[in-house]
Structures are given as C-alpha cells and as structure tokens.
Short mmCIF file of C-alpha atoms in Angstrom, two decimals:
data_model
loop_
_atom_site.label_atom_id
_atom_site.label_comp_id
_atom_site.label_asym_id
_atom_site.label_seq_id
_atom_site.Cartn_x
_atom_site.Cartn_y
_atom_site.Cartn_z
CA UNK A 211 8.10 -13.31 5.61
CA UNK A 212 6.40 -9.95 5.88
CA UNK A 213 7.33 -7.04 3.63
CA UNK A 214 6.52 -3.33 3.99
CA UNK A 215 5.41 -1.58 0.83
CA UNK A 216 5.83 2.14 1.42
CA UNK A 217 4.41 4.31 -1.34
CA UNK A 218 4.58 8.07 -1.81
CA UNK A 219 1.90 9.88 -3.83
CA UNK A 220 2.58 12.37 -6.61
CA UNK A 221 1.33 15.91 -6.08
CA UNK A 222 -2.32 16.41 -7.04
CA UNK A 223 -2.99 12.68 -7.47
CA UNK A 224 -6.23 12.50 -5.45
CA UNK A 225 -8.49 12.14 -8.50
CA UNK A 226 -6.36 9.31 -9.90
CA UNK A 227 -6.29 7.68 -6.46
CA UNK A 228 -10.06 7.79 -6.13
CA UNK A 229 -10.53 6.37 -9.63
CA UNK A 230 -8.23 3.40 -9.02
CA UNK A 231 -9.34 2.78 -5.42
CA UNK A 232 -11.86 -0.04 -6.08
CA UNK A 233 -9.26 -2.15 -7.91
CA UNK A 234 -6.59 -1.30 -5.33
CA UNK A 235 -8.87 -2.38 -2.48
CA UNK A 236 -9.83 -5.60 -4.28
CA UNK A 237 -6.18 -6.68 -4.35
CA UNK A 238 -5.78 -5.88 -0.66
CA UNK A 239 -8.96 -7.80 0.16
CA UNK A 240 -7.54 -10.78 -1.71
CA UNK A 241 -4.39 -10.68 0.45
CA UNK A 242 -6.60 -10.39 3.54
CA UNK A 243 -8.75 -13.34 2.48
CA UNK A 244 -5.58 -15.41 1.98
CA UNK A 245 -4.48 -14.52 5.53
CA UNK A 246 -1.40 -12.66 4.27
CA UNK A 247 -2.29 -9.03 5.05
CA UNK A 248 -1.03 -7.62 8.35
CA UNK A 249 -2.14 -4.01 7.78
CA UNK A 250 -2.80 -1.49 5.05
CA UNK A 251 -3.86 2.12 4.78
CA UNK A 252 -3.14 5.56 3.41
CA UNK A 253 -1.27 8.49 4.96
CA UNK A 254 -3.63 11.50 5.14
CA UNK A 255 -2.03 14.76 4.00
CA UNK A 256 -3.40 16.50 7.10
CA UNK A 257 -4.00 15.43 10.68
CA UNK A 258 -7.49 14.08 10.07
CA UNK A 259 -9.16 10.72 9.59
CA UNK A 260 -10.80 12.08 6.43
CA UNK A 261 -8.52 14.66 4.81
CA UNK A 262 -11.09 15.66 2.20
CA UNK A 263 -9.59 17.56 -0.73
CA UNK A 264 -6.15 17.64 0.96
CA UNK A 265 -5.90 13.98 -0.03
CA UNK A 266 -3.11 11.64 0.90
CA UNK A 267 0.67 11.56 0.77
CA UNK A 268 1.06 7.82 0.28
CA UNK A 269 0.22 4.36 1.55
CA UNK A 270 1.58 1.57 3.70
CA UNK A 271 0.95 -2.13 3.12
CA UNK A 272 2.51 -4.84 5.28
CA UNK A 273 1.85 -8.31 3.92
CA UNK A 274 3.36 -11.76 3.68
CA UNK A 275 5.08 -12.82 0.45
CA UNK A 276 7.37 -15.72 -0.42
CA UNK A 277 10.25 -13.37 -1.29
CA UNK A 278 11.32 -9.77 -1.72
CA UNK A 279 11.02 -10.21 -5.49
CA UNK A 280 7.42 -11.45 -5.10
CA UNK A 281 6.58 -8.46 -2.90
CA UNK A 282 8.11 -6.08 -5.44
CA UNK A 283 6.19 -7.73 -8.28
CA UNK A 284 2.93 -7.40 -6.33
CA UNK A 285 3.68 -3.72 -5.59
CA UNK A 286 4.56 -3.02 -9.23
CA UNK A 287 1.17 -4.40 -10.32
CA UNK A 288 -0.80 -2.10 -7.99
CA UNK A 289 -3.60 -0.21 -9.77
CA UNK A 290 -2.31 2.98 -8.14
CA UNK A 291 0.98 2.50 -10.00
CA UNK A 292 -0.86 2.04 -13.30
CA UNK A 293 -3.01 5.12 -12.58
CA UNK A 294 0.04 7.29 -11.88
CA UNK A 295 -0.78 7.88 -8.20
CA UNK A 296 2.61 6.94 -6.81
CA UNK A 297 5.82 8.92 -7.23
CA UNK A 298 7.94 6.33 -5.42
CA UNK A 299 7.45 2.81 -4.03
CA UNK A 300 9.86 1.20 -1.58
CA UNK A 301 9.62 -2.48 -0.66
CA UNK A 302 11.62 -3.90 2.22
CA UNK A 303 11.54 -6.82 4.64
CA UNK A 304 9.50 -6.28 7.81
CA UNK A 305 9.92 -8.18 11.07
CA UNK A 306 6.63 -8.29 12.98
CA UNK A 307 7.40 -8.05 16.70
CA UNK A 308 4.35 -6.48 18.43
CA UNK A 309 1.53 -6.93 19.12
#
C-alpha cells in the first residue's frame, strides 16, 4: 500500500536542509530504484520553482511500504529528521486513484 509522508519544516531550517539533502535524496533514489516511490518533493515557501533564501515549508513523499509502521519507521530515519529540519511529520495511508 502507498503511504503519504507529510513533513513540515522548522523555521529557519534551510541550512540544515541543504546540508542533509544528499543523504535524503539517496534514500528517495533507493525507493525509486526499488519501484516503490510514487512521488516526492518539497513545498517552496514562496510561489516559485526555486525559492532561493525563502526556502521550503516542508516535503511530501508518497511511497509503497508493507505497513503503516514500516512507513513511519522509514520516515523517522530520514536524514532531515536527524538534522532537525522537520518540526512535524505525519504518515498516513494513501489510495492512488489518478492518473
């Protein structure tokens, strides 16, 4: 089943985000290579593809896991969590309907 991992950044966490980004992306690429990643990306803080110093307000990952507990464990091990980027992380089941 798919699960949505909805993360909200702490204020002024752009530097921590940028520092942890290579490790964060490596985990997402692993999910992609396993055929389990539906989509992933950040939420820019402003209405722009590249928000520059405004940074981001959070991230969304939708991926396949064997259970809600497995999805939560994966989310808890995110390098952004370890780096203190995220204020809050919500994990919930996601039903893929379209496209």
